[in-house]
PDB file of C-alpha atoms in Angstrom:
ATOM      1  CA  UNK A  28       4.935  -8.854 -31.990  1.00 91.00           C
ATOM      2  CA  UNK A  29       2.843  -7.777 -29.006  1.00 92.00           C
ATOM      3  CA  UNK A  30       5.385  -5.102 -28.090  1.00 94.00           C
ATOM      4  CA  UNK A  31       5.623  -3.717 -31.634  1.00 93.00           C
ATOM      5  CA  UNK A  32       1.842  -3.634 -32.075  1.00 93.00           C
ATOM      6  CA  UNK A  33       1.505  -2.184 -28.587  1.00 94.00           C
ATOM      7  CA  UNK A  34       3.888   0.666 -29.335  1.00 94.00           C
ATOM      8  CA  UNK A  35       1.865   1.619 -32.401  1.00 94.00           C
ATOM      9  CA  UNK A  36      -1.366   1.380 -30.414  1.00 92.00           C
ATOM     10  CA  UNK A  37      -0.188   3.436 -27.427  1.00 93.00           C
ATOM     11  CA  UNK A  38       1.509   6.192 -29.384  1.00 92.00           C
ATOM     12  CA  UNK A  39      -1.917   7.778 -29.977  1.00 91.00           C
ATOM     13  CA  UNK A  40      -2.741   7.860 -26.234  1.00 94.00           C
ATOM     14  CA  UNK A  41       0.556   7.545 -24.360  1.00 94.00           C
ATOM     15  CA  UNK A  42       0.674   6.904 -20.613  1.00 93.00           C
ATOM     16  CA  UNK A  43      -3.038   6.089 -20.430  1.00 94.00           C
ATOM     17  CA  UNK A  44      -3.462   3.777 -17.387  1.00 93.00           C
ATOM     18  CA  UNK A  45      -6.136   1.782 -19.180  1.00 94.00           C
ATOM     19  CA  UNK A  46      -3.454   0.310 -21.444  1.00 95.00           C
ATOM     20  CA  UNK A  47      -1.771  -1.744 -18.696  1.00 96.00           C
ATOM     21  CA  UNK A  48      -4.732  -4.097 -18.171  1.00 96.00           C
ATOM     22  CA  UNK A  49      -5.278  -4.337 -21.934  1.00 95.00           C
ATOM     23  CA  UNK A  50      -1.755  -5.538 -22.656  1.00 95.00           C
ATOM     24  CA  UNK A  51      -1.709  -7.654 -19.514  1.00 95.00           C
ATOM     25  CA  UNK A  52      -4.515  -9.657 -21.129  1.00 94.00           C
ATOM     26  CA  UNK A  53      -2.562  -9.837 -24.387  1.00 94.00           C
ATOM     27  CA  UNK A  54       0.467 -11.300 -22.639  1.00 95.00           C
ATOM     28  CA  UNK A  55      -1.774 -13.582 -20.580  1.00 94.00           C
ATOM     29  CA  UNK A  56      -3.204 -15.124 -23.732  1.00 94.00           C
ATOM     30  CA  UNK A  57       0.266 -16.471 -24.460  1.00 94.00           C
ATOM     31  CA  UNK A  58      -0.178 -19.038 -21.660  1.00 95.00           C
ATOM     32  CA  UNK A  59      -1.129 -21.915 -24.018  1.00 94.00           C
ATOM     33  CA  UNK A  60       2.100 -21.325 -25.964  1.00 93.00           C
ATOM     34  CA  UNK A  61       4.013 -22.146 -22.765  1.00 94.00           C
ATOM     35  CA  UNK A  62       1.791 -25.140 -22.086  1.00 94.00           C
ATOM     36  CA  UNK A  63       0.093 -23.779 -18.984  1.00 95.00           C
ATOM     37  CA  UNK A  64      -3.543 -23.397 -18.033  1.00 95.00           C
ATOM     38  CA  UNK A  65      -4.344 -20.403 -15.852  1.00 96.00           C
ATOM     39  CA  UNK A  66      -7.138 -20.597 -13.304  1.00 96.00           C
ATOM     40  CA  UNK A  67      -8.184 -17.274 -11.767  1.00 97.00           C
ATOM     41  CA  UNK A  68     -10.089 -17.002  -8.502  1.00 97.00           C
ATOM     42  CA  UNK A  69     -11.726 -13.826  -7.219  1.00 96.00           C
ATOM     43  CA  UNK A  70     -12.917 -13.255  -3.641  1.00 94.00           C
ATOM     44  CA  UNK A  71     -16.544 -14.300  -3.344  1.00 91.00           C
ATOM     45  CA  UNK A  72     -19.177 -11.613  -2.797  1.00 90.00           C
ATOM     46  CA  UNK A  73     -16.500  -8.921  -2.698  1.00 92.00           C
ATOM     47  CA  UNK A  74     -16.137  -6.007  -5.097  1.00 92.00           C
ATOM     48  CA  UNK A  75     -12.546  -4.972  -5.667  1.00 95.00           C
ATOM     49  CA  UNK A  76     -11.861  -1.350  -4.645  1.00 95.00           C
ATOM     50  CA  UNK A  77     -11.670   1.367  -7.277  1.00 93.00           C
ATOM     51  CA  UNK A  78      -8.392   2.622  -5.758  1.00 96.00           C
ATOM     52  CA  UNK A  79      -6.059   0.265  -3.920  1.00 97.00           C
ATOM     53  CA  UNK A  80      -2.560  -1.188  -3.702  1.00 97.00           C
ATOM     54  CA  UNK A  81      -2.235  -4.650  -5.257  1.00 98.00           C
ATOM     55  CA  UNK A  82       0.631  -6.770  -3.923  1.00 98.00           C
ATOM     56  CA  UNK A  83       1.762 -10.028  -5.537  1.00 98.00           C
ATOM     57  CA  UNK A  84       4.555 -12.570  -5.253  1.00 97.00           C
ATOM     58  CA  UNK A  85       7.292 -12.116  -7.854  1.00 96.00           C
ATOM     59  CA  UNK A  86       8.769 -15.365  -9.210  1.00 95.00           C
ATOM     60  CA  UNK A  87      10.400 -15.037 -12.622  1.00 93.00           C
ATOM     61  CA  UNK A  88       9.918 -13.751 -16.171  1.00 91.00           C
ATOM     62  CA  UNK A  89       6.829 -15.940 -16.571  1.00 94.00           C
ATOM     63  CA  UNK A  90       4.991 -13.421 -14.369  1.00 95.00           C
ATOM     64  CA  UNK A  91       4.521 -11.524 -17.651  1.00 93.00           C
ATOM     65  CA  UNK A  92       2.193 -14.337 -18.734  1.00 94.00           C
ATOM     66  CA  UNK A  93       0.617 -15.342 -15.421  1.00 96.00           C
ATOM     67  CA  UNK A  94       0.328 -12.370 -13.049  1.00 96.00           C
ATOM     68  CA  UNK A  95      -0.145  -9.905 -15.905  1.00 94.00           C
ATOM     69  CA  UNK A  96      -3.354 -11.722 -16.839  1.00 94.00           C
ATOM     70  CA  UNK A  97      -5.194 -10.428 -13.741  1.00 97.00           C
ATOM     71  CA  UNK A  98      -4.108  -6.769 -13.789  1.00 97.00           C
ATOM     72  CA  UNK A  99      -7.335  -4.865 -13.164  1.00 96.00           C
ATOM     73  CA  UNK A 100      -8.579  -1.830 -15.154  1.00 95.00           C
ATOM     74  CA  UNK A 101      -6.834   1.471 -14.399  1.00 95.00           C
ATOM     75  CA  UNK A 102      -4.041  -0.297 -12.522  1.00 97.00           C
ATOM     76  CA  UNK A 103      -0.395   0.562 -13.179  1.00 96.00           C
ATOM     77  CA  UNK A 104       2.601  -1.349 -11.906  1.00 94.00           C
ATOM     78  CA  UNK A 105       5.799  -0.134 -10.266  1.00 91.00           C
ATOM     79  CA  UNK A 106       8.988  -1.546 -11.769  1.00 88.00           C
ATOM     80  CA  UNK A 107      12.701  -0.906 -11.629  1.00 87.00           C
ATOM     81  CA  UNK A 108      14.128   1.719 -13.957  1.00 88.00           C
ATOM     82  CA  UNK A 109      16.378  -0.793 -15.707  1.00 88.00           C
ATOM     83  CA  UNK A 110      13.305  -2.334 -17.382  1.00 90.00           C
ATOM     84  CA  UNK A 111      13.376   0.601 -19.767  1.00 91.00           C
ATOM     85  CA  UNK A 112      16.482  -0.837 -21.447  1.00 92.00           C
ATOM     86  CA  UNK A 113      14.811  -4.115 -22.472  1.00 92.00           C
ATOM     87  CA  UNK A 114      14.327  -3.824 -26.251  1.00 92.00           C
ATOM     88  CA  UNK A 115      10.718  -3.111 -27.275  1.00 93.00           C
ATOM     89  CA  UNK A 116       9.241  -4.280 -23.950  1.00 93.00           C
ATOM     90  CA  UNK A 117      10.859  -1.534 -21.885  1.00 94.00           C
ATOM     91  CA  UNK A 118       9.440   1.234 -24.036  1.00 94.00           C
ATOM     92  CA  UNK A 119       6.008  -0.400 -24.072  1.00 95.00           C
ATOM     93  CA  UNK A 120       6.163  -0.770 -20.275  1.00 95.00           C
ATOM     94  CA  UNK A 121       6.693   2.967 -19.897  1.00 95.00           C
ATOM     95  CA  UNK A 122       4.349   4.046 -22.682  1.00 95.00           C
ATOM     96  CA  UNK A 123       1.398   2.129 -21.216  1.00 95.00           C
ATOM     97  CA  UNK A 124       1.629   4.240 -18.059  1.00 92.00           C
ATOM     98  CA  UNK A 125       3.590   2.068 -15.653  1.00 94.00           C
ATOM     99  CA  UNK A 126       5.887   3.741 -13.112  1.00 90.00           C
ATOM    100  CA  UNK A 127       9.670   3.342 -12.914  1.00 88.00           C
ATOM    101  CA  UNK A 128      11.765   3.743  -9.763  1.00 83.00           C
ATOM    102  CA  UNK A 129      15.514   3.854  -9.209  1.00 77.00           C
ATOM    103  CA  UNK A 130      16.154   1.263  -6.504  1.00 67.00           C
ATOM    104  CA  UNK A 131      19.838   2.190  -6.306  1.00 66.00           C
ATOM    105  CA  UNK A 132      18.912   5.517  -4.730  1.00 59.00           C
ATOM    106  CA  UNK A 133      16.872   5.051  -1.578  1.00 56.00           C
ATOM    107  CA  UNK A 134      15.858   8.700  -1.294  1.00 53.00           C
ATOM    108  CA  UNK A 135      14.454   8.785  -4.828  1.00 63.00           C
ATOM    109  CA  UNK A 136      12.506   5.581  -4.202  1.00 63.00           C
ATOM    110  CA  UNK A 137      11.067   6.996  -0.971  1.00 66.00           C
ATOM    111  CA  UNK A 138      10.165  10.233  -2.763  1.00 72.00           C
ATOM    112  CA  UNK A 139       8.374   8.306  -5.506  1.00 75.00           C
ATOM    113  CA  UNK A 140       6.378   6.261  -2.985  1.00 72.00           C
ATOM    114  CA  UNK A 141       5.421   9.438  -1.157  1.00 73.00           C
ATOM    115  CA  UNK A 142       4.089  10.967  -4.381  1.00 81.00           C
ATOM    116  CA  UNK A 143       2.058   7.837  -5.118  1.00 85.00           C
ATOM    117  CA  UNK A 144      -0.492   8.638  -2.417  1.00 82.00           C
ATOM    118  CA  UNK A 145      -1.473  11.744  -4.396  1.00 85.00           C
ATOM    119  CA  UNK A 146      -1.219  10.005  -7.759  1.00 88.00           C
ATOM    120  CA  UNK A 147      -3.712   7.293  -6.742  1.00 92.00           C
ATOM    121  CA  UNK A 148      -6.522   9.756  -6.066  1.00 85.00           C
ATOM    122  CA  UNK A 149      -5.633  12.452  -8.625  1.00 89.00           C
ATOM    123  CA  UNK A 150      -5.402   9.985 -11.537  1.00 90.00           C
ATOM    124  CA  UNK A 151      -8.064   7.619 -10.151  1.00 93.00           C
ATOM    125  CA  UNK A 152      -5.795   4.580 -10.429  1.00 95.00           C
ATOM    126  CA  UNK A 153      -4.617   1.588  -8.446  1.00 97.00           C
ATOM    127  CA  UNK A 154      -0.977   0.583  -8.014  1.00 96.00           C
ATOM    128  CA  UNK A 155       0.509  -2.919  -8.407  1.00 96.00           C
ATOM    129  CA  UNK A 156       3.711  -3.528  -6.435  1.00 95.00           C
ATOM    130  CA  UNK A 157       5.846  -6.634  -5.923  1.00 95.00           C
ATOM    131  CA  UNK A 158       6.754  -6.180  -2.234  1.00 95.00           C
ATOM    132  CA  UNK A 159       9.602  -8.699  -2.376  1.00 94.00           C
ATOM    133  CA  UNK A 160      11.442  -6.147  -4.505  1.00 88.00           C
ATOM    134  CA  UNK A 161      12.993  -8.780  -6.782  1.00 89.00           C
ATOM    135  CA  UNK A 162      12.229 -12.165  -8.341  1.00 90.00           C
ATOM    136  CA  UNK A 163      12.427 -14.953  -5.748  1.00 91.00           C
ATOM    137  CA  UNK A 164      13.471 -17.583  -8.354  1.00 86.00           C
ATOM    138  CA  UNK A 165      12.078 -20.508  -6.375  1.00 85.00           C
ATOM    139  CA  UNK A 166      13.494 -19.465  -3.007  1.00 88.00           C
ATOM    140  CA  UNK A 167      10.037 -19.133  -1.513  1.00 90.00           C
ATOM    141  CA  UNK A 168       8.346 -15.900  -0.555  1.00 95.00           C
ATOM    142  CA  UNK A 169      11.112 -13.420   0.249  1.00 95.00           C
ATOM    143  CA  UNK A 170      10.856 -10.813   3.043  1.00 96.00           C
ATOM    144  CA  UNK A 171       8.642  -7.880   2.087  1.00 96.00           C
ATOM    145  CA  UNK A 172       9.855  -4.312   1.784  1.00 93.00           C
ATOM    146  CA  UNK A 173       7.605  -1.776   3.506  1.00 92.00           C
ATOM    147  CA  UNK A 174       7.138   0.700   0.629  1.00 90.00           C
ATOM    148  CA  UNK A 175       3.810  -0.679  -0.633  1.00 92.00           C
ATOM    149  CA  UNK A 176       2.343  -0.731   2.851  1.00 95.00           C
ATOM    150  CA  UNK A 177       3.578   2.744   3.730  1.00 92.00           C
ATOM    151  CA  UNK A 178       1.945   4.036   0.548  1.00 92.00           C
ATOM    152  CA  UNK A 179      -1.366   2.265   1.291  1.00 94.00           C
ATOM    153  CA  UNK A 180      -1.516   3.719   4.813  1.00 93.00           C
ATOM    154  CA  UNK A 181      -0.553   7.205   3.625  1.00 91.00           C
ATOM    155  CA  UNK A 182      -3.145   7.130   0.832  1.00 92.00           C
ATOM    156  CA  UNK A 183      -5.751   5.438   3.065  1.00 93.00           C
ATOM    157  CA  UNK A 184      -6.542   2.822   0.428  1.00 96.00           C
ATOM    158  CA  UNK A 185      -6.966  -0.946   0.861  1.00 97.00           C
ATOM    159  CA  UNK A 186      -4.327  -3.557   0.105  1.00 98.00           C
ATOM    160  CA  UNK A 187      -5.350  -6.432  -2.162  1.00 98.00           C
ATOM    161  CA  UNK A 188      -3.003  -9.462  -2.064  1.00 98.00           C
ATOM    162  CA  UNK A 189      -2.636 -11.611  -5.195  1.00 98.00           C
ATOM    163  CA  UNK A 190      -1.097 -15.082  -4.956  1.00 98.00           C
ATOM    164  CA  UNK A 191       0.287 -16.943  -7.988  1.00 98.00           C
ATOM    165  CA  UNK A 192       1.099 -20.623  -7.556  1.00 97.00           C
ATOM    166  CA  UNK A 193       4.610 -21.842  -8.310  1.00 95.00           C
ATOM    167  CA  UNK A 194       6.016 -21.584 -11.849  1.00 95.00           C
ATOM    168  CA  UNK A 195       9.719 -22.084 -11.012  1.00 92.00           C
ATOM    169  CA  UNK A 196      11.130 -25.195 -12.754  1.00 90.00           C
ATOM    170  CA  UNK A 197       7.581 -26.014 -13.821  1.00 91.00           C
ATOM    171  CA  UNK A 198       7.555 -24.765 -17.399  1.00 89.00           C
ATOM    172  CA  UNK A 199       9.561 -26.758 -19.931  1.00 89.00           C
ATOM    173  CA  UNK A 200       9.417 -25.380 -23.458  1.00 86.00           C
ATOM    174  CA  UNK A 201       9.707 -28.846 -25.024  1.00 85.00           C
ATOM    175  CA  UNK A 202       6.435 -30.046 -23.430  1.00 88.00           C
ATOM    176  CA  UNK A 203       2.904 -29.508 -24.707  1.00 89.00           C
ATOM    177  CA  UNK A 204       1.400 -29.260 -21.237  1.00 91.00           C
ATOM    178  CA  UNK A 205       3.106 -27.854 -18.162  1.00 93.00           C
ATOM    179  CA  UNK A 206       0.181 -28.018 -15.792  1.00 93.00           C
ATOM    180  CA  UNK A 207      -2.024 -25.518 -14.023  1.00 95.00           C
ATOM    181  CA  UNK A 208      -1.186 -22.153 -12.486  1.00 97.00           C
ATOM    182  CA  UNK A 209      -3.716 -20.853  -9.977  1.00 97.00           C
ATOM    183  CA  UNK A 210      -3.974 -17.116  -9.398  1.00 98.00           C
ATOM    184  CA  UNK A 211      -6.076 -16.140  -6.394  1.00 98.00           C
ATOM    185  CA  UNK A 212      -7.035 -12.585  -5.526  1.00 98.00           C
ATOM    186  CA  UNK A 213      -7.612 -12.300  -1.787  1.00 97.00           C
ATOM    187  CA  UNK A 214     -10.160 -10.005  -0.080  1.00 97.00           C
ATOM    188  CA  UNK A 215      -9.082  -6.373   0.412  1.00 97.00           C
ATOM    189  CA  UNK A 216      -7.339  -5.430   3.661  1.00 97.00           C
ATOM    190  CA  UNK A 217      -8.522  -2.114   5.090  1.00 96.00           C
ATOM    191  CA  UNK A 218      -5.647   0.169   6.108  1.00 95.00           C
ATOM    192  CA  UNK A 219      -7.624   3.006   7.653  1.00 91.00           C
ATOM    193  CA  UNK A 220      -7.073   1.677  11.165  1.00 89.00           C
ATOM    194  CA  UNK A 221      -3.294   1.691  10.748  1.00 92.00           C
ATOM    195  CA  UNK A 222      -0.836   4.461  11.469  1.00 90.00           C
ATOM    196  CA  UNK A 223       2.581   4.871   9.849  1.00 86.00           C
ATOM    197  CA  UNK A 224       4.135   3.487  13.033  1.00 91.00           C
ATOM    198  CA  UNK A 225       2.329   0.200  12.392  1.00 95.00           C
ATOM    199  CA  UNK A 226       3.611  -0.284   8.843  1.00 95.00           C
ATOM    200  CA  UNK A 227       5.975  -3.122   9.780  1.00 95.00           C
ATOM    201  CA  UNK A 228       3.219  -4.995  11.562  1.00 96.00           C
ATOM    202  CA  UNK A 229       0.966  -4.669   8.532  1.00 97.00           C
ATOM    203  CA  UNK A 230       3.826  -5.836   6.300  1.00 97.00           C
ATOM    204  CA  UNK A 231       4.375  -8.976   8.389  1.00 97.00           C
ATOM    205  CA  UNK A 232       0.643  -9.693   8.537  1.00 97.00           C
ATOM    206  CA  UNK A 233       0.229  -9.517   4.755  1.00 97.00           C
ATOM    207  CA  UNK A 234       3.315 -11.623   4.091  1.00 97.00           C
ATOM    208  CA  UNK A 235       2.149 -14.358   6.475  1.00 98.00           C
ATOM    209  CA  UNK A 236      -1.301 -14.371   4.889  1.00 97.00           C
ATOM    210  CA  UNK A 237       0.158 -14.690   1.389  1.00 98.00           C
ATOM    211  CA  UNK A 238       2.653 -17.366   2.434  1.00 98.00           C
ATOM    212  CA  UNK A 239      -0.126 -19.519   3.892  1.00 98.00           C
ATOM    213  CA  UNK A 240      -2.274 -19.103   0.794  1.00 98.00           C
ATOM    214  CA  UNK A 241       0.652 -19.907  -1.539  1.00 97.00           C
ATOM    215  CA  UNK A 242       1.333 -23.095   0.433  1.00 97.00           C
ATOM    216  CA  UNK A 243      -2.321 -24.065  -0.053  1.00 97.00           C
ATOM    217  CA  UNK A 244      -2.312 -23.302  -3.767  1.00 97.00           C
ATOM    218  CA  UNK A 245       0.954 -25.144  -4.436  1.00 96.00           C
ATOM    219  CA  UNK A 246      -0.298 -28.199  -2.552  1.00 96.00           C
ATOM    220  CA  UNK A 247      -3.566 -28.112  -4.503  1.00 96.00           C
ATOM    221  CA  UNK A 248      -1.773 -27.844  -7.857  1.00 95.00           C
ATOM    222  CA  UNK A 249       0.586 -30.707  -6.989  1.00 91.00           C
ATOM    223  CA  UNK A 250      -2.326 -32.907  -5.944  1.00 90.00           C
ATOM    224  CA  UNK A 251      -4.436 -32.140  -9.027  1.00 83.00           C
ATOM    225  CA  UNK A 252      -1.544 -32.736 -11.415  1.00 77.00           C
ATOM    226  CA  UNK A 253      -0.651 -35.997  -9.666  1.00 68.00           C
ATOM    227  CA  UNK A 254      -4.210 -37.308 -10.055  1.00 66.00           C
ATOM    228  CA  UNK A 255      -4.293 -35.977 -13.608  1.00 62.00           C
ATOM    229  CA  UNK A 256      -1.361 -38.253 -14.478  1.00 52.00           C
TER     230      UNK A 256
END
C-alpha cells in the first residue's frame, strides 16, 4: 500500500530528494506491526551537516523499517541496480530520487562514485551508503568497501556513521513484541584533513568505531530485554 500510494504521490514531482526521508518515515511507522520499538539517539549538542555521507550497517530486509526511519531530509541512498526489479518497491525507490549502481561492473561503479562529489553540492543533498556492500545477515559487521570514503574525501564533506542494533533472528512474526532496536547517529567525522591516499586508513577507522558502538548497543539491548522479562 505504501508503494502504490507513494508512486501516485511522487509522479507529480519525480526524483525529488525530499521524498526519500518522507517515505523512510512511512516505512519506519510499520515497526509496531513487526513488534519492535525503535529508539533513536542523536549526537548531543551537534548539528548534522547539510551535506555529508551517511554510512550505516546493513543487516537484512528489516532495514527498510529500522534504518529508513532516520533518513534525514534531502538525503538519497545508493543501492544496487537490481532493486529496480522488485515489484512496486523498485520503481518507488528510483522515483523518490535514490541512486542505482551496477556492482557487476567496477568501472561504472567507480564512475558513479566520482560523479557523486559534484552531485552532492550541485543538488544540495547528502548521500546514504551501506559500506559493507551487501547485507551481513548476522555475520557481524563485514569489511567496508572504500567507495563511500573516497567520495567523502573527494567532495570534502563529513562522514556521519549510523549504527543499528541487531535485528537478525530477533523478529518473529508470530510474536506481539520483539524487543527494542536502538539506532544511534554518531558525531560527524571531518574528512578535510584526509587525502585520497589515506582512504583505506579512514575506512578502517570508521569501521572500528562502528563495530565498537554496535557491540555496546547490542549489549545494552540484551541487558534491557533480560531485565524486562
